[in-house]
């Protein structure tokens, strides 16, 4: 039986070609992808293409577009075996993280990919990324999807979406999953590391929870920063602080005073690390004690992208019981090491 994959094209470099006269990049009509890439017809799966009416640079992708995607997956869930989302690389990790929280009880693959060079470029990485993603999006064993989560495939690696970050604007190998091992790798053979795949053990039927709040702010501290700046920022429901190393910040009285004031105003404070790998461990150094004093929440080894979108999804979400802190600290779909 031929598996069916729904390809949703949102925009980004992958759907562009070079105008060799002017030298500039322009989007091509993605509906014609089969002419551009006749190889796609040789795939063992059937591919149905749904392009966004207006292709977007991924810096224009946000909650509205995430909801368009989840709604579209929901409406088509029963008719397709897998979903492939073509996306600009700049914010792909945010979209992958957000989708992982919004798609509940997922039992089918949702793969995101993009490329560093346009599909119409001679040296493009787009074709390999696209073709192998289609393979992963249609991979079934014993009538069960092998991948049952939101993943990013890029430059020979399949990664858990909510563990990824884009770390290079230059290399083809642009994504990393520093705190979680790869889900699969393509070489001569296309491999899957079964032990690393996510499985939702609850009995949850597939559905979507499109709740997203934009009342979240992310702030990176730096040596010499004036704590008084915090007095100028607007009051937010969640403040994500990106602090040093394993969770340290300035030891001054002022730090405690200002952060306590923010907490007293009803703002949740989440702490994530400026380090790319490893994470927060409160209590390791004296300079993290302030966080315990003010009741801040440890983002542990989450990426910034994942912490931001998880906070957006959880804060004041009526579909959750329990406190924000409890829900945030729990793994929802493998985004945090418990
Ligand atoms: N600026 C582009 C985007 O994120 C870059 C890319 O697709 O690689 O949409």
Short mmCIF file of C-alpha atoms and ligand atoms in Angstrom, two decimals:
data_model
loop_
_atom_site.label_atom_id
_atom_site.label_comp_id
_atom_site.label_asym_id
_atom_site.label_seq_id
_atom_site.Cartn_x
_atom_site.Cartn_y
_atom_site.Cartn_z
CA UNK A 1 0.00 0.00 0.00
CA UNK A 2 1.31 3.44 -0.92
CA UNK A 3 1.49 5.71 2.12
CA UNK A 4 0.09 9.22 1.70
CA UNK A 5 2.01 12.28 2.84
CA UNK A 6 0.57 15.77 3.04
CA UNK A 7 3.26 18.33 2.26
CA UNK A 8 2.52 21.80 3.62
CA UNK A 9 4.75 24.43 2.09
CA UNK A 10 4.97 27.57 4.21
CA UNK A 11 7.89 29.38 2.55
CA UNK A 12 11.59 29.92 3.26
CA UNK A 13 14.68 29.43 1.14
CA UNK A 14 13.72 25.87 0.20
CA UNK A 15 11.01 27.09 -2.18
CA UNK A 16 13.15 29.65 -3.93
CA UNK A 17 15.18 29.79 -7.07
CA UNK A 18 17.84 32.12 -8.27
CA UNK A 19 17.04 34.56 -10.98
CA UNK A 20 20.39 34.16 -12.76
CA UNK A 21 19.98 37.50 -14.54
CA UNK A 22 19.41 39.66 -11.49
CA UNK A 23 21.16 37.31 -9.05
CA UNK A 24 18.33 37.64 -6.51
CA UNK A 25 16.24 34.89 -4.94
CA UNK A 26 12.54 34.60 -5.69
CA UNK A 27 9.85 32.16 -4.61
CA UNK A 28 8.67 29.75 -7.32
CA UNK A 29 5.17 28.33 -7.59
CA UNK A 30 5.40 25.37 -5.24
CA UNK A 31 2.34 23.79 -6.82
CA UNK A 32 4.74 22.91 -9.67
CA UNK A 33 7.21 21.08 -7.44
CA UNK A 34 6.74 17.81 -9.35
CA UNK A 35 8.06 19.48 -12.50
CA UNK A 36 10.99 20.93 -10.63
CA UNK A 37 11.74 17.67 -8.86
CA UNK A 38 10.49 14.75 -10.97
CA UNK A 39 12.39 12.50 -8.51
CA UNK A 40 9.49 12.97 -6.13
CA UNK A 41 7.32 10.84 -8.37
CA UNK A 42 9.73 7.94 -7.84
CA UNK A 43 9.13 7.91 -4.10
CA UNK A 44 7.24 4.98 -2.68
CA UNK A 45 4.72 7.31 -1.07
CA UNK A 46 2.08 9.53 -2.66
CA UNK A 47 2.64 13.21 -2.02
CA UNK A 48 -0.10 15.84 -1.91
CA UNK A 49 1.06 19.44 -1.90
CA UNK A 50 -0.66 22.25 -0.04
CA UNK A 51 1.25 25.53 -0.46
CA UNK A 52 0.53 28.59 1.69
CA UNK A 53 -1.18 31.19 -0.53
CA UNK A 54 1.68 33.57 0.19
CA UNK A 55 5.02 31.92 1.02
CA UNK A 56 6.50 33.42 4.18
CA UNK A 57 9.99 34.12 5.33
CA UNK A 58 10.02 32.24 8.61
CA UNK A 59 10.61 35.46 10.55
CA UNK A 60 6.95 36.13 9.73
CA UNK A 61 5.79 32.79 11.11
CA UNK A 62 4.15 32.95 14.54
CA UNK A 63 1.10 31.84 16.54
CA UNK A 64 -1.38 32.57 13.73
CA UNK A 65 0.57 30.44 11.26
CA UNK A 66 1.13 27.66 13.87
CA UNK A 67 -2.65 27.49 14.27
CA UNK A 68 -3.19 27.36 10.50
CA UNK A 69 -0.84 24.37 10.41
CA UNK A 70 -2.38 22.53 13.39
CA UNK A 71 -5.90 23.09 12.03
CA UNK A 72 -4.84 21.80 8.65
CA UNK A 73 -3.23 18.71 10.16
CA UNK A 74 -6.33 18.13 12.28
CA UNK A 75 -8.69 18.40 9.30
CA UNK A 76 -6.58 15.98 7.28
CA UNK A 77 -5.34 13.67 10.02
CA UNK A 78 -7.43 10.66 9.04
CA UNK A 79 -6.67 10.94 5.33
CA UNK A 80 -2.89 10.97 5.52
CA UNK A 81 -0.20 8.75 6.99
CA UNK A 82 2.30 11.51 7.60
CA UNK A 83 2.83 15.26 7.37
CA UNK A 84 5.79 17.19 6.02
CA UNK A 85 6.11 20.93 6.62
CA UNK A 86 8.54 22.91 4.52
CA UNK A 87 9.63 25.93 6.49
CA UNK A 88 12.24 28.69 6.52
CA UNK A 89 15.14 27.68 8.69
CA UNK A 90 15.37 30.81 10.86
CA UNK A 91 12.43 30.03 13.14
CA UNK A 92 11.84 26.36 12.36
CA UNK A 93 12.78 25.27 15.89
CA UNK A 94 10.14 27.61 17.36
CA UNK A 95 7.44 26.23 15.06
CA UNK A 96 8.50 22.63 15.73
CA UNK A 97 8.41 23.25 19.50
CA UNK A 98 5.05 25.01 19.38
CA UNK A 99 3.49 22.28 17.22
CA UNK A 100 4.76 19.60 19.59
CA UNK A 101 2.76 21.22 22.42
CA UNK A 102 -0.35 21.98 20.33
CA UNK A 103 -0.75 18.55 18.68
CA UNK A 104 -1.98 16.17 21.40
CA UNK A 105 -1.95 12.40 21.27
CA UNK A 106 -0.03 12.45 17.99
CA UNK A 107 0.42 8.99 16.47
CA UNK A 108 1.69 10.03 13.04
CA UNK A 109 4.91 11.70 11.87
CA UNK A 110 5.05 15.47 11.56
CA UNK A 111 8.41 16.31 9.99
CA UNK A 112 9.74 19.82 9.34
CA UNK A 113 12.53 20.62 6.97
CA UNK A 114 13.97 23.50 4.97
CA UNK A 115 17.30 24.24 3.35
CA UNK A 116 20.23 26.60 3.41
CA UNK A 117 20.34 26.95 -0.37
CA UNK A 118 17.29 27.28 -2.63
CA UNK A 119 15.99 24.22 -4.41
CA UNK A 120 16.88 25.86 -7.72
CA UNK A 121 20.55 26.27 -6.80
CA UNK A 122 23.10 23.87 -8.29
CA UNK A 123 24.65 23.09 -4.90
CA UNK A 124 21.35 22.90 -3.06
CA UNK A 125 20.80 20.89 0.11
CA UNK A 126 17.03 21.13 -0.44
CA UNK A 127 16.57 17.99 -2.50
CA UNK A 128 18.16 15.62 -0.01
CA UNK A 129 16.35 17.26 2.89
CA UNK A 130 13.02 17.04 1.10
CA UNK A 131 13.33 13.49 -0.24
CA UNK A 132 14.61 11.94 2.98
CA UNK A 133 11.98 13.81 5.01
CA UNK A 134 9.32 12.25 2.79
CA UNK A 135 10.83 8.88 3.54
CA UNK A 136 10.66 9.46 7.30
CA UNK A 137 7.15 10.94 7.03
CA UNK A 138 5.89 7.75 5.37
CA UNK A 139 7.79 5.17 7.43
CA UNK A 140 5.46 2.53 8.91
CA UNK A 141 6.07 -0.81 10.53
CA UNK A 142 3.30 -3.30 11.28
CA UNK A 143 0.68 -0.70 10.38
CA UNK A 144 2.08 1.72 12.96
CA UNK A 145 3.91 4.95 12.22
CA UNK A 146 7.54 4.65 13.29
CA UNK A 147 7.77 8.36 14.15
CA UNK A 148 4.90 9.62 16.30
CA UNK A 149 6.16 13.08 17.16
CA UNK A 150 7.20 16.43 15.68
CA UNK A 151 10.73 16.12 14.29
CA UNK A 152 13.14 18.18 12.22
CA UNK A 153 15.10 16.49 9.47
CA UNK A 154 18.13 18.42 8.31
CA UNK A 155 21.45 17.49 6.72
CA UNK A 156 21.29 13.75 7.36
CA UNK A 157 19.93 13.97 10.91
CA UNK A 158 16.46 13.40 12.29
CA UNK A 159 16.04 15.33 15.55
CA UNK A 160 13.26 15.79 18.11
CA UNK A 161 11.78 19.16 17.09
CA UNK A 162 11.41 20.64 20.56
CA UNK A 163 15.06 19.83 21.37
CA UNK A 164 16.52 21.64 18.39
CA UNK A 165 18.10 25.00 17.74
CA UNK A 166 19.48 26.57 14.60
CA UNK A 167 23.13 27.22 15.34
CA UNK A 168 24.58 28.02 11.94
CA UNK A 169 23.60 30.53 9.29
CA UNK A 170 26.41 29.19 7.13
CA UNK A 171 26.80 25.41 7.31
CA UNK A 172 24.46 22.87 5.75
CA UNK A 173 24.63 21.12 9.10
CA UNK A 174 22.65 23.97 10.70
CA UNK A 175 20.65 22.30 13.47
CA UNK A 176 21.68 20.81 16.72
CA UNK A 177 19.92 18.89 19.49
CA UNK A 178 22.49 19.37 22.25
CA UNK A 179 20.53 17.78 25.09
CA UNK A 180 18.86 14.86 23.36
CA UNK A 181 20.36 12.24 21.04
CA UNK A 182 19.38 11.94 17.38
CA UNK A 183 16.25 10.03 16.36
CA UNK A 184 17.72 8.88 13.10
CA UNK A 185 20.50 9.38 10.61
CA UNK A 186 20.67 8.94 6.89
CA UNK A 187 23.78 7.59 5.26
CA UNK A 188 23.91 4.75 2.80
CA UNK A 189 21.05 3.39 4.86
CA UNK A 190 18.29 5.40 6.46
CA UNK A 191 18.47 4.62 10.15
CA UNK A 192 16.18 5.13 13.09
CA UNK A 193 17.24 4.93 16.72
CA UNK A 194 14.10 3.34 18.08
CA UNK A 195 15.01 3.79 21.75
CA UNK A 196 15.11 7.57 21.29
CA UNK A 197 11.66 7.93 19.73
CA UNK A 198 8.85 9.52 21.71
CA UNK A 199 5.75 7.51 22.53
CA UNK A 200 2.67 9.04 24.12
CA UNK A 201 1.69 6.39 26.66
CA UNK A 202 -1.53 8.13 27.66
CA UNK A 203 -4.77 7.08 26.05
CA UNK A 204 -5.22 10.57 24.57
CA UNK A 205 -7.05 10.57 21.25
CA UNK A 206 -5.47 12.84 18.67
CA UNK A 207 -6.72 16.42 19.01
CA UNK A 208 -5.31 19.93 18.95
CA UNK A 209 -5.00 22.54 21.67
CA UNK A 210 -4.43 25.83 19.86
CA UNK A 211 -4.19 27.93 23.00
CA UNK A 212 -1.24 30.35 22.69
CA UNK A 213 -0.69 33.47 24.80
CA UNK A 214 1.68 36.20 23.67
CA UNK A 215 2.18 37.49 27.21
CA UNK A 216 5.71 36.10 27.47
CA UNK A 217 9.02 37.96 27.51
CA UNK A 218 12.54 36.59 27.09
CA UNK A 219 15.51 38.42 28.59
CA UNK A 220 19.20 37.56 28.41
CA UNK A 221 21.30 38.92 31.26
CA UNK A 222 24.88 40.09 30.74
CA UNK A 223 27.77 41.23 32.92
CA UNK A 224 27.29 44.89 33.76
CA UNK A 225 23.55 44.88 33.10
CA UNK A 226 21.60 47.36 35.22
CA UNK A 227 18.94 45.55 37.24
CA UNK A 228 16.89 48.75 37.08
CA UNK A 229 16.15 47.95 33.42
CA UNK A 230 13.65 45.43 34.73
CA UNK A 231 11.60 48.30 36.11
CA UNK A 232 11.10 49.57 32.57
CA UNK A 233 9.85 46.36 30.99
CA UNK A 234 6.11 45.92 30.59
CA UNK A 235 4.32 43.69 33.07
CA UNK A 236 4.21 40.20 31.61
CA UNK A 237 2.60 36.94 32.71
CA UNK A 238 5.86 35.05 32.15
CA UNK A 239 9.41 36.35 32.15
CA UNK A 240 11.99 33.88 30.86
CA UNK A 241 15.43 34.81 32.11
CA UNK A 242 18.41 33.46 30.22
CA UNK A 243 21.13 33.39 32.85
CA UNK A 244 24.75 32.26 33.09
CA UNK A 245 25.98 28.65 33.05
CA UNK A 246 24.09 26.27 35.29
CA UNK A 247 21.86 29.02 36.66
CA UNK A 248 23.79 31.92 38.16
CA UNK A 249 23.06 35.64 38.33
CA UNK A 250 24.46 38.70 40.16
CA UNK A 251 24.53 38.22 43.93
CA UNK A 252 23.61 41.83 44.79
CA UNK A 253 20.73 42.71 47.12
CA UNK A 254 19.27 44.65 44.22
CA UNK A 255 18.87 41.43 42.21
CA UNK A 256 16.75 39.87 44.92
CA UNK A 257 14.78 43.05 45.47
CA UNK A 258 13.92 43.59 41.80
CA UNK A 259 13.15 39.97 40.93
CA UNK A 260 11.01 39.67 44.07
CA UNK A 261 9.09 42.75 43.02
CA UNK A 262 8.41 41.20 39.60
CA UNK A 263 7.17 38.02 41.28
CA UNK A 264 4.99 40.02 43.68
CA UNK A 265 3.32 41.58 40.65
CA UNK A 266 2.17 38.10 39.63
CA UNK A 267 4.78 37.33 36.96
CA UNK A 268 6.09 33.76 36.67
CA UNK A 269 9.87 33.66 36.24
CA UNK A 270 11.39 30.79 34.27
CA UNK A 271 15.17 30.36 34.20
CA UNK A 272 17.07 28.90 31.24
CA UNK A 273 20.77 28.76 30.50
CA UNK A 274 22.89 30.75 28.06
CA UNK A 275 24.87 27.56 27.46
CA UNK A 276 23.81 25.55 24.45
CA UNK A 277 24.24 22.20 26.15
CA UNK A 278 23.61 21.15 29.73
CA UNK A 279 21.12 23.13 31.74
CA UNK A 280 19.99 24.78 34.95
CA UNK A 281 20.71 23.20 38.27
CA UNK A 282 19.58 25.40 41.13
CA UNK A 283 21.63 25.18 44.32
CA UNK A 284 24.90 24.28 42.63
CA UNK A 285 26.34 27.75 43.25
CA UNK A 286 25.41 30.37 45.83
CA UNK A 287 24.69 32.74 42.96
CA UNK A 288 21.60 30.74 42.08
CA UNK A 289 20.03 30.90 45.55
CA UNK A 290 18.02 33.98 44.64
CA UNK A 291 15.90 31.85 42.31
CA UNK A 292 14.81 29.51 45.09
CA UNK A 293 14.02 32.54 47.28
CA UNK A 294 11.66 34.07 44.75
CA UNK A 295 10.08 30.79 43.60
CA UNK A 296 11.46 30.83 40.05
CA UNK A 297 10.95 27.80 37.81
CA UNK A 298 13.91 25.88 36.44
CA UNK A 299 13.87 25.38 32.68
CA UNK A 300 16.42 22.58 33.28
CA UNK A 301 17.85 21.50 29.92
CA UNK A 302 15.19 23.01 27.66
CA UNK A 303 16.17 25.08 24.67
CA UNK A 304 15.12 28.73 24.73
CA UNK A 305 12.80 28.04 21.77
CA UNK A 306 11.08 25.27 23.64
CA UNK A 307 10.79 27.19 26.93
CA UNK A 308 9.28 30.21 25.15
CA UNK A 309 6.66 28.27 23.19
CA UNK A 310 5.83 26.02 26.17
CA UNK A 311 5.26 29.09 28.35
CA UNK A 312 3.10 30.63 25.59
CA UNK A 313 1.05 27.46 25.43
CA UNK A 314 0.63 26.95 29.17
CA UNK A 315 0.11 30.33 30.75
CA UNK A 316 -3.59 30.70 31.65
CA UNK A 317 -4.48 27.80 29.34
CA UNK A 318 -7.93 26.69 30.55
CA UNK A 319 -7.34 23.16 29.26
CA UNK A 320 -4.79 22.41 31.98
CA UNK A 321 -5.37 21.76 35.65
CA UNK A 322 -2.61 22.43 38.19
CA UNK A 323 -0.27 25.38 38.49
CA UNK A 324 1.83 26.86 35.73
CA UNK A 325 4.97 25.78 37.62
CA UNK A 326 3.84 22.14 37.87
CA UNK A 327 2.85 21.94 34.24
CA UNK A 328 5.94 23.74 33.01
CA UNK A 329 8.30 21.46 34.95
CA UNK A 330 6.75 18.27 33.59
CA UNK A 331 7.75 16.76 30.28
CA UNK A 332 4.81 17.15 27.90
CA UNK A 333 6.36 15.44 24.90
CA UNK A 334 10.03 14.84 25.59
CA UNK A 335 11.18 18.49 25.60
CA UNK A 336 12.80 18.37 29.05
CA UNK A 337 14.80 15.76 30.95
CA UNK A 338 12.87 15.00 34.14
N1 LIG B 1 15.21 33.69 5.99
C1 LIG B 1 14.89 32.35 5.57
C2 LIG B 1 13.70 31.89 6.40
O1 LIG B 1 13.86 31.51 7.52
C3 LIG B 1 16.07 31.47 5.73
C4 LIG B 1 15.87 30.03 5.30
O2 LIG B 1 14.83 29.60 4.90
O3 LIG B 1 16.85 29.30 5.38
O4 LIG B 1 12.61 31.92 5.92
#
